[in-house]
Amino acid sequence: MTSIAKAPGKIILFGEHFVVHGNRAILGAIDKYATVTTEKINTENILISSSLGQASIQKDQDVDKVEKKFRPFFYIAKQVILKNNFDKGISIKIESDIPIGAGLGSSSACCVAAAASILNLFDKSDKKEILELSIQAEKTIFTNSSGADCTVSVHGGIIEYQKEKGFSKIDIENELNFLIIDSEQVHATDKVVEQVKKFKDENSNVFSELCSEEERLITKALDSMKNNDLETIGKCMAQNQMYLEQIGVSNDTLLSITKEIEKITFGAKITGAGDGGCIIALTEKDNDLSEYVNTTKYQTHQVSIQKTGMQVFNT
Ligand code: MEV
C-alpha cells in the first residue's frame, strides 16, 4: 500500500513570537501544500527523499545523530515503527510547493503530512495523534516551538491558538485573501525565537507591556474579522507589525516591502519568525494588484484560506 498525505502551509495574521511566551495568536492555513508519500519496505532502513536531498538511515539509529534536515521524519518513522512492532523499514518521499525558510510553515506542513502518511500505513489515526506526533517531531529541531503552525496545518481554516489552551476555529462568513511577498531572505525560526527570548530577558517590562498590547489587538482583530471589517483588520495588522519591529524581528528590506504594499492593500505585516521570510498583505478578492506583482523584484503569491487542513489517501 502507498499512503499519501497532503498538509497546508500557513500564515500568521497576529501574534507570532508572543505565542511562544504564552499569548494568543491567530493563524490561517493557505492553499500551498507539503505532500508526503510513504510505503513499507523490506529492509530495516528508513529511506528519505526530498528536494533537500536523500538519506538512508538504519531504523535503530539514535535520532540525535541524524542530519538535522531529516531528523523530524526519521523521528516520526521510528516512533510509528516502535508503536507497531514493525520489523522492517519505511520509505518517505517529501514534496512541497511551500517556500522553505520563508515563514509559511513549510517545515510544520512536512511534519504533519509525514505523521499522517506514516501513521496511515498501519492503522486509522485521528487528528489528535497526528498533531501530537508532528509537534514532537518539529521539536527535535526547534525545541521552543509553540505548536501553532502544526495545529493550523492539521485543522485548516483560521484558528485562535494558545499553547496552554490549544486551538479554536474562527468562523468567518466572508473569504479572506492575501498577497504574500517573499523577501527571499531565508531565516532560521529557532535562531529568531532565541533572539526574541534575549530581547525579553533584557527588556522584561517592555516585553510584558507589548504582550498586553498584542492581547488587546487580537481581541479587536477578532471582532473585526467576525464583522468582515477588512479596513480594521488591515489596521490591526499594521499595528502588529510595529510590535514586531519593537522586538527586533524586522529589517530594512521587510520594512520597505511593508510600506510599499500597504499603499494598495488594507494592511501588511511580517508573517512567521521574521528577520527575512515573507510579508502578508490583506487584499480584496478582486483587487487588481497586477501592476505591483508584475513590477516588483520579489516573488509574490496570491493565497486564500484553506479550510479543511491535512488530508490522507491510499493508493
Ligand atoms: C513561526 O512560524 C512562529 C513563531 O511564533 C514560532 C512558534 O510559534 O513556534 C515565531
Coordinates of C-alpha atoms and ligand atoms in Angstrom, one line a residue:
M1 CA 0.0 0.0 0.0
T2 CA 1.1 3.6 -0.7
S3 CA 0.0 6.2 1.7
I4 CA -0.2 9.9 0.7
A5 CA -0.9 12.8 2.9
K6 CA -1.2 16.5 2.0
A7 CA -0.9 19.3 4.6
P8 CA -1.2 23.1 4.0
G9 CA 1.3 25.8 4.9
K10 CA 0.2 28.8 7.0
I11 CA 0.3 32.5 7.6
I12 CA 0.2 34.1 11.0
L13 CA -2.2 37.0 11.0
F14 CA -1.5 38.1 14.5
G15 CA 0.7 37.1 17.5
E16 CA 3.9 35.3 16.2
H17 CA 6.6 35.3 18.8
F18 CA 4.3 36.4 21.5
V19 CA 2.6 33.0 21.2
V20 CA 5.9 31.3 22.2
H21 CA 5.6 33.1 25.5
G22 CA 2.1 32.1 26.3
N23 CA 0.0 34.7 24.4
R24 CA -2.7 34.0 21.8
A25 CA -2.1 34.0 18.0
I26 CA -4.4 34.0 15.0
L27 CA -3.3 31.7 12.1
G28 CA -4.7 30.7 8.7
A29 CA -3.9 27.7 6.6
I30 CA -3.1 28.6 3.0
D31 CA -3.6 26.8 -0.3
K32 CA 0.0 25.7 -0.7
Y33 CA 0.9 22.2 0.3
A34 CA 3.5 19.7 1.5
T35 CA 2.8 16.2 0.2
V36 CA 4.4 13.1 1.7
T37 CA 4.2 9.6 0.1
T38 CA 5.2 6.6 2.2
E39 CA 5.5 2.8 1.8
K40 CA 6.6 -0.1 3.9
I41 CA 9.8 -1.6 2.6
N42 CA 11.6 -4.9 3.1
T43 CA 14.9 -3.7 4.6
E44 CA 15.4 -2.3 8.1
N45 CA 16.1 1.2 6.8
I46 CA 14.2 4.5 6.8
L47 CA 14.7 6.0 3.3
I48 CA 14.0 9.7 2.9
S49 CA 14.0 11.6 -0.4
S50 CA 13.2 15.3 -0.8
S51 CA 14.2 18.4 -2.7
L52 CA 16.8 18.8 0.2
G53 CA 18.5 15.5 -0.6
Q54 CA 18.3 11.8 0.1
A55 CA 19.2 9.7 3.1
S56 CA 19.1 6.0 4.1
I57 CA 19.2 5.6 7.9
Q58 CA 19.3 2.4 10.0
K59 CA 15.9 2.3 11.8
D60 CA 17.6 1.7 15.2
Q61 CA 19.9 4.7 14.9
D62 CA 19.8 7.4 17.6
V63 CA 17.6 10.3 16.5
D64 CA 20.2 12.9 17.6
K65 CA 22.8 11.5 15.3
V66 CA 20.7 12.0 12.2
E67 CA 21.3 15.1 10.0
K68 CA 19.1 18.0 11.2
K69 CA 17.1 18.4 8.0
F70 CA 16.0 14.7 8.0
R71 CA 15.6 14.3 11.8
P72 CA 11.8 15.0 12.2
F73 CA 10.9 12.5 9.5
F74 CA 13.2 9.9 10.9
Y75 CA 11.7 10.5 14.4
I76 CA 8.2 10.1 13.1
A77 CA 9.0 6.8 11.3
K78 CA 10.9 5.5 14.3
Q79 CA 8.0 6.2 16.7
V80 CA 5.4 4.6 14.5
I81 CA 7.6 1.5 13.8
L82 CA 8.1 1.1 17.5
K83 CA 4.5 1.5 18.3
N84 CA 3.5 -1.1 15.8
N85 CA 6.4 -3.6 16.5
F86 CA 7.2 -3.5 12.8
D87 CA 10.4 -5.4 11.9
K88 CA 11.1 -3.7 8.6
G89 CA 11.5 -0.1 7.3
I90 CA 9.7 2.7 5.5
S91 CA 10.4 4.9 2.5
I92 CA 9.4 8.5 2.7
K93 CA 9.1 10.9 -0.2
I94 CA 8.6 14.6 0.6
E95 CA 7.4 17.2 -2.0
S96 CA 6.3 20.7 -1.3
D97 CA 5.2 23.9 -3.0
I98 CA 5.7 25.9 0.1
P99 CA 8.8 28.1 0.0
I100 CA 11.4 26.9 2.6
G101 CA 12.6 29.2 5.4
A102 CA 10.1 31.9 4.4
G103 CA 7.7 31.9 7.4
L104 CA 5.0 30.0 5.6
G105 CA 5.1 26.8 7.7
S106 CA 6.9 24.6 5.3
S107 CA 8.7 22.6 8.0
S108 CA 5.5 22.1 10.0
A109 CA 3.4 21.1 7.0
C110 CA 6.1 18.5 6.1
C111 CA 6.0 17.1 9.7
V112 CA 2.1 17.0 9.6
A113 CA 2.0 15.3 6.2
A114 CA 4.7 12.8 7.3
A115 CA 3.0 11.9 10.5
A116 CA -0.4 11.5 8.8
S117 CA 1.1 9.4 6.0
I118 CA 3.2 7.1 8.1
L119 CA 0.5 6.5 10.8
N120 CA -1.9 5.7 8.0
L121 CA 0.4 2.8 6.8
F122 CA -0.5 0.9 9.9
D123 CA -3.9 2.0 11.3
K124 CA -6.6 4.6 11.3
S125 CA -5.3 7.6 13.2
D126 CA -7.1 10.7 14.4
K127 CA -6.1 14.3 14.1
K128 CA -5.1 14.5 17.8
E129 CA -2.5 11.7 17.3
I130 CA -1.2 13.3 14.1
L131 CA -0.9 16.7 15.7
E132 CA 0.9 15.4 18.8
L133 CA 3.4 13.4 16.7
S134 CA 4.1 16.2 14.3
I135 CA 4.7 18.7 17.2
Q136 CA 7.1 16.2 18.9
A137 CA 8.9 15.8 15.5
E138 CA 9.2 19.5 15.0
K139 CA 10.7 19.8 18.5
T140 CA 13.6 17.6 17.5
I141 CA 15.0 20.6 15.6
F142 CA 13.2 23.5 17.2
T143 CA 12.7 22.9 20.9
N144 CA 10.8 26.0 21.7
S145 CA 8.1 25.6 19.0
S146 CA 4.7 26.8 20.2
G147 CA 2.9 24.1 18.2
A148 CA 0.8 26.8 16.5
D149 CA 2.0 26.1 12.9
C150 CA 1.4 22.3 13.1
T151 CA -2.1 22.9 14.7
V152 CA -3.3 25.1 11.8
S153 CA -1.9 22.7 9.2
V154 CA -3.8 19.7 10.8
H155 CA -7.1 21.5 11.2
G156 CA -7.1 24.1 8.4
G157 CA -9.2 27.3 8.3
I158 CA -8.5 30.3 10.6
I159 CA -7.7 29.4 14.2
E160 CA -7.0 31.1 17.5
Y161 CA -4.2 29.3 19.3
Q162 CA -2.7 29.5 22.8
K163 CA 0.0 27.0 24.0
E164 CA -1.8 26.1 27.2
K165 CA -5.4 26.2 25.9
G166 CA -5.0 24.7 22.4
F167 CA -7.0 26.0 19.5
S168 CA -10.5 27.1 18.5
K169 CA -11.7 27.6 14.9
I170 CA -12.9 31.0 13.9
D171 CA -15.8 31.0 11.6
I172 CA -15.8 33.9 9.2
E173 CA -18.6 34.3 6.7
N174 CA -16.5 36.0 4.0
E175 CA -13.3 34.8 2.4
L176 CA -10.0 36.5 3.4
N177 CA -7.5 36.9 0.6
F178 CA -3.8 37.8 1.0
L179 CA -0.9 38.7 -1.2
I180 CA 2.4 37.2 0.1
I181 CA 5.6 38.9 -0.8
D182 CA 8.7 36.8 -0.3
S183 CA 11.8 38.9 0.7
E184 CA 13.9 35.9 -0.4
Q185 CA 16.0 36.3 2.7
V186 CA 16.0 32.8 4.2
H187 CA 15.6 32.8 8.0
A188 CA 16.0 30.1 10.7
T189 CA 13.0 30.2 13.0
D190 CA 14.8 28.7 16.0
K191 CA 17.5 31.5 15.9
V192 CA 15.0 34.3 15.6
V193 CA 13.0 32.9 18.5
E194 CA 16.2 32.7 20.6
Q195 CA 16.9 36.3 19.7
V196 CA 13.4 37.4 20.9
K197 CA 14.0 35.5 24.2
K198 CA 17.2 37.5 24.7
F199 CA 15.2 40.7 24.0
K200 CA 12.6 39.6 26.6
D201 CA 15.3 38.8 29.2
E202 CA 16.9 42.2 28.7
N203 CA 13.7 44.2 28.5
S204 CA 11.2 42.3 30.6
N205 CA 8.9 45.3 31.3
V206 CA 8.8 46.4 27.7
F207 CA 8.1 42.9 26.5
S208 CA 5.4 42.3 29.1
E209 CA 3.7 45.6 28.0
L210 CA 3.9 44.5 24.4
C211 CA 2.3 41.2 25.3
S212 CA -0.7 43.0 26.8
E213 CA -0.9 45.3 23.8
E214 CA -0.9 42.3 21.5
E215 CA -3.7 40.7 23.5
R216 CA -5.9 43.8 23.2
L217 CA -5.1 44.0 19.5
I218 CA -6.1 40.4 18.9
T219 CA -9.4 40.9 20.7
K220 CA -10.1 43.9 18.4
A221 CA -8.9 42.0 15.3
L222 CA -11.2 39.0 16.1
D223 CA -14.2 41.4 16.4
S224 CA -13.4 43.0 13.1
M225 CA -12.9 39.5 11.5
K226 CA -16.4 38.5 12.6
N227 CA -17.8 41.7 11.2
N228 CA -15.9 41.4 7.9
D229 CA -14.4 44.8 8.6
L230 CA -11.4 44.5 6.3
E231 CA -10.2 48.0 7.0
T232 CA -9.9 47.5 10.7
I233 CA -8.3 44.0 10.2
G234 CA -5.7 45.7 8.0
K235 CA -5.1 48.5 10.6
C236 CA -4.6 45.8 13.3
M237 CA -2.0 44.1 11.0
A238 CA -0.1 47.3 10.6
Q239 CA -0.2 47.8 14.4
N240 CA 1.1 44.2 14.9
Q241 CA 3.9 45.0 12.5
M242 CA 5.0 47.8 14.8
Y243 CA 5.2 45.5 17.8
L244 CA 7.3 43.0 15.7
E245 CA 9.6 45.9 14.9
Q246 CA 10.0 46.7 18.6
I247 CA 11.0 43.2 19.4
G248 CA 13.7 43.4 16.7
V249 CA 12.5 40.8 14.1
S250 CA 12.0 43.3 11.2
N251 CA 14.7 44.7 9.0
D252 CA 15.1 47.4 6.3
T253 CA 14.0 45.2 3.4
L254 CA 10.9 43.9 5.3
L255 CA 10.0 47.4 6.3
S256 CA 10.3 48.8 2.8
I257 CA 8.2 46.0 1.3
T258 CA 5.6 46.6 4.0
K259 CA 5.4 50.4 3.4
E260 CA 5.1 49.9 -0.4
I261 CA 2.4 47.2 -0.3
E262 CA 0.2 48.8 2.4
K263 CA -0.4 51.8 0.0
I264 CA -2.5 49.5 -2.2
T265 CA -3.9 47.0 0.3
F266 CA -5.7 47.1 3.7
G267 CA -2.6 46.5 5.8
A268 CA 0.6 44.4 5.8
K269 CA 3.0 42.7 8.2
I270 CA 5.7 40.1 8.6
T271 CA 4.3 36.6 8.9
G272 CA 6.1 33.9 11.0
A273 CA 9.5 34.4 12.6
G274 CA 10.6 37.5 10.6
D275 CA 14.2 38.6 10.1
G276 CA 13.7 37.7 6.5
G277 CA 10.9 35.5 5.1
C278 CA 7.5 36.9 3.9
I279 CA 5.2 39.9 4.3
I280 CA 1.5 39.3 4.1
A281 CA -0.9 41.9 2.9
L282 CA -4.7 41.8 3.2
T283 CA -6.5 42.3 -0.1
E284 CA -10.0 42.2 -1.6
K285 CA -10.6 39.2 -3.8
D286 CA -11.0 41.2 -7.0
N287 CA -8.2 43.7 -6.1
D288 CA -6.1 44.3 -9.1
L289 CA -2.6 44.1 -7.9
S290 CA -1.1 43.2 -11.2
E291 CA 0.9 46.4 -11.5
Y292 CA 2.7 45.7 -8.3
V293 CA 3.0 41.9 -8.9
N294 CA 4.5 42.5 -12.4
T295 CA 6.9 45.2 -11.5
T296 CA 8.3 44.1 -8.0
K297 CA 11.6 42.3 -7.9
Y298 CA 10.2 40.0 -5.2
Q299 CA 8.3 36.7 -5.8
T300 CA 4.6 37.0 -4.9
H301 CA 1.8 34.5 -4.2
Q302 CA -1.9 35.3 -4.1
V303 CA -3.4 33.0 -1.5
S304 CA -6.8 32.3 0.2
I305 CA -7.6 30.4 3.4
Q306 CA -7.6 26.6 3.0
K307 CA -10.5 25.3 5.1
T308 CA -10.0 21.5 5.5
G309 CA -6.5 21.1 6.8
M310 CA -4.4 17.9 6.2
Q311 CA -5.9 15.0 4.2
V312 CA -4.8 11.4 3.8
F313 CA -5.3 9.0 0.8
N314 CA -4.4 5.4 0.0
T315 CA -3.5 4.1 -3.5
Ligands
MEV1 C1 6.9 30.7 13.5 O1 6.1 30.4 12.3 C2 6.1 31.3 14.5 C3 6.8 31.7 15.8 O2 5.8 32.3 16.7 C4 7.4 30.4 16.5 C5 6.3 29.5 17.0 O3 5.1 29.8 17.2 O4 6.7 28.3 17.3 C6 7.9 32.7 15.6

